């Protein structure tokens, strides 16, 4: 039984070495060749997982006194497969980034166009800011003028009230002036 496990170990070593080699090549390739390599690695990782399942079944049939040693070896193989799967995922993400860049056109002219648009938008923003500041200044001046006008009219209103009282007082005191001819020129308007 342990000879079957050792045969699986040899197959595992060969497969994982091939997978590791191919995973390292994925980011360097492009196009259809890259796609095919990704599919191939995915199939080989599935074979490795099946091989681990076979190894697990073999370990269960090994006598208890020898099983601990084989379990620890199997555990390390599982960790190695997890690491391979993470590396494969990273290489596929790098693959996805390259495809994204190809689709979006990540080249120098695109960068220059983006820079030109950014500068145009910055200039528009600055012009709009200046217009807003000018509008704010006009609003402040309008408020100040309104306050001044209110104060001026308020002062005139109080002057008119005083003069009205003076005229009313004169009119009510006939002994101070002739009722028919009130001299308005004597009032300080």
Coordinates of C-alpha atoms in Angstrom, one line a residue:
X1 CA 0.0 0.0 0.0
X2 CA 2.8 2.4 0.8
X3 CA 4.2 1.7 -2.6
X4 CA 1.0 3.0 -4.2
X5 CA 1.3 6.1 -2.1
X6 CA 5.0 6.6 -3.2
X7 CA 3.9 6.2 -6.9
X8 CA 1.3 8.9 -6.3
X9 CA 4.0 11.1 -4.7
X10 CA 6.2 10.7 -7.8
X11 CA 3.3 11.7 -10.1
X12 CA 2.5 14.6 -7.7
X13 CA 6.1 15.9 -7.9
X14 CA 6.1 15.7 -11.7
X15 CA 2.7 17.4 -12.1
X16 CA 3.4 20.1 -9.7
X17 CA 6.8 20.9 -11.3
X18 CA 5.0 21.2 -14.7
X19 CA 2.3 23.4 -13.2
X20 CA 4.9 25.6 -11.5
X21 CA 6.8 26.1 -14.7
X22 CA 3.7 26.9 -16.7
X23 CA 2.4 29.4 -14.0
X24 CA 5.7 31.2 -14.3
X25 CA 5.3 31.5 -18.1
X26 CA 1.7 32.8 -18.1
X27 CA 2.4 36.5 -17.5
X28 CA 5.1 36.5 -20.2
X29 CA 2.7 35.3 -23.0
X30 CA -0.1 37.0 -24.8
X31 CA -3.1 36.3 -26.9
X32 CA -4.3 32.8 -27.8
X33 CA -1.1 31.1 -26.6
X34 CA -1.7 32.6 -23.1
X35 CA -5.3 31.6 -23.1
X36 CA -4.4 28.0 -24.0
X37 CA -1.7 27.8 -21.3
X38 CA -4.2 29.1 -18.7
X39 CA -6.7 26.4 -19.7
X40 CA -3.9 23.7 -19.6
X41 CA -2.8 24.7 -16.1
X42 CA -6.4 24.7 -14.9
X43 CA -6.7 21.1 -16.2
X44 CA -3.4 20.0 -14.6
X45 CA -4.4 21.5 -11.2
X46 CA -7.6 19.5 -11.4
X47 CA -5.5 16.4 -12.0
X48 CA -3.3 17.3 -9.0
X49 CA -6.4 17.6 -6.8
X50 CA -7.6 14.2 -7.9
X51 CA -4.2 12.8 -7.2
X52 CA -4.4 14.2 -3.7
X53 CA -7.8 12.5 -3.2
X54 CA -6.2 9.2 -4.3
X55 CA -3.4 9.7 -1.9
X56 CA -5.8 10.5 0.9
X57 CA -7.6 7.2 0.3
X58 CA -4.3 5.3 0.3
X59 CA -3.4 6.9 3.7
X60 CA -6.7 5.7 5.2
X61 CA -5.8 2.1 4.3
X62 CA -2.3 2.3 5.8
X63 CA -1.9 0.7 9.3
X64 CA -2.4 3.1 12.2
X65 CA 1.2 3.0 13.4
X66 CA 2.5 4.3 10.0
X67 CA -0.4 6.5 9.1
X68 CA 0.8 9.6 11.0
X69 CA 3.9 10.0 8.9
X70 CA 1.9 9.7 5.6
X71 CA -0.7 12.1 7.0
X72 CA 1.9 14.8 7.6
X73 CA 3.3 14.3 4.1
X74 CA -0.2 14.5 2.6
X75 CA -0.8 17.7 4.6
X76 CA 2.3 19.3 3.2
X77 CA 1.3 18.3 -0.3
X78 CA -2.1 19.9 0.2
X79 CA -0.4 23.1 1.4
X80 CA 1.8 23.0 -1.7
X81 CA -1.3 22.7 -3.9
X82 CA -3.0 25.7 -2.1
X83 CA 0.1 27.7 -2.8
X84 CA 0.1 26.7 -6.5
X85 CA -3.6 27.7 -6.8
X86 CA -2.8 31.1 -5.3
X87 CA 0.1 31.6 -7.7
X88 CA -2.1 30.5 -10.6
X89 CA -4.8 33.0 -9.5
X90 CA -2.2 35.8 -9.3
X91 CA -0.9 34.9 -12.8
X92 CA -4.5 35.0 -14.1
X93 CA -5.1 38.4 -12.5
X94 CA -1.9 39.7 -14.2
X95 CA -3.4 38.2 -17.4
X96 CA -6.7 40.0 -16.8
X97 CA -4.8 43.3 -16.2
X98 CA -3.0 43.0 -19.5
X99 CA -6.3 42.3 -21.3
X100 CA -7.9 45.3 -19.6
X101 CA -5.1 47.5 -20.7
X102 CA -5.3 46.3 -24.2
X103 CA -9.1 47.0 -24.3
X104 CA -8.8 50.4 -22.7
X105 CA -5.9 51.4 -24.9
X106 CA -3.2 52.0 -22.4
X107 CA -0.8 53.9 -24.6
X108 CA 1.0 57.3 -24.7
X109 CA -1.4 59.1 -27.0
X110 CA -4.3 58.2 -24.7
X111 CA -2.4 59.5 -21.7
X112 CA -1.7 62.8 -23.6
X113 CA -5.4 63.1 -24.5
X114 CA -6.4 62.5 -20.9
X115 CA -3.8 65.2 -19.8
X116 CA -5.2 67.7 -22.3
X117 CA -8.8 67.0 -21.1
X118 CA -7.6 67.5 -17.5
X119 CA -6.0 70.8 -18.3
X120 CA -9.1 72.0 -20.2
X121 CA -11.4 71.0 -17.3
X122 CA -9.0 72.8 -14.9
X123 CA -9.2 76.0 -16.9
X124 CA -13.0 75.8 -17.0
X125 CA -13.1 75.2 -13.2
X126 CA -10.9 78.3 -12.6
X127 CA -13.1 80.5 -14.9
X128 CA -16.2 79.3 -13.0
X129 CA -14.6 80.0 -9.7
X130 CA -13.7 83.5 -10.8
X131 CA -17.3 84.1 -11.9
X132 CA -18.6 82.8 -8.6
X133 CA -16.3 85.1 -6.7
X134 CA -17.4 88.1 -8.8
X135 CA -21.1 87.2 -8.1
X136 CA -20.4 86.9 -4.4
X137 CA -18.7 90.3 -4.4
X138 CA -21.8 91.8 -6.2
X139 CA -24.1 90.2 -3.6
X140 CA -22.0 91.6 -0.7
X141 CA -22.1 95.1 -2.3
X142 CA -25.9 94.8 -2.8
X143 CA -26.4 94.0 0.8
X144 CA -24.2 96.9 1.9
X145 CA -26.1 99.3 -0.4
X146 CA -29.5 98.0 0.9
X147 CA -28.4 98.6 4.5
X148 CA -27.1 102.1 3.7
X149 CA -30.4 102.9 1.9
X150 CA -32.4 101.5 4.8
X151 CA -30.4 103.6 7.3
X152 CA -30.8 106.7 5.1
X153 CA -34.5 106.3 4.7
X154 CA -34.8 105.6 8.3
X155 CA -33.0 108.8 9.1
X156 CA -35.2 110.8 6.7
X157 CA -38.3 109.2 8.1
X158 CA -37.4 110.3 11.6
X159 CA -36.6 113.8 10.3
X160 CA -40.1 114.0 8.7
X161 CA -41.7 112.8 11.9
X162 CA -39.9 115.6 13.9
X163 CA -40.9 118.3 11.4
X164 CA -44.5 117.0 11.4
X165 CA -44.6 117.3 15.2
X166 CA -43.2 120.8 15.0
X167 CA -45.8 121.8 12.4
X168 CA -48.6 120.2 14.4
X169 CA -47.3 122.0 17.6
X170 CA -47.3 125.3 15.8
X171 CA -50.7 124.8 14.4
X172 CA -52.1 123.9 17.8
X173 CA -50.6 127.1 19.4
X174 CA -52.4 129.9 17.6
X175 CA -50.8 132.5 19.8
X176 CA -47.4 131.7 18.4
X177 CA -48.3 132.2 14.8
X178 CA -51.1 133.2 12.6
X179 CA -53.3 130.2 11.8
X180 CA -53.7 131.1 8.2
X181 CA -50.1 131.8 7.4
X182 CA -47.7 129.3 8.9
X183 CA -44.2 130.1 7.9
X184 CA -42.8 126.8 6.7
X185 CA -39.6 128.4 5.8
X186 CA -38.7 128.8 9.5
X187 CA -38.7 125.0 9.8
X188 CA -35.4 123.2 9.4
X189 CA -35.9 120.8 6.6

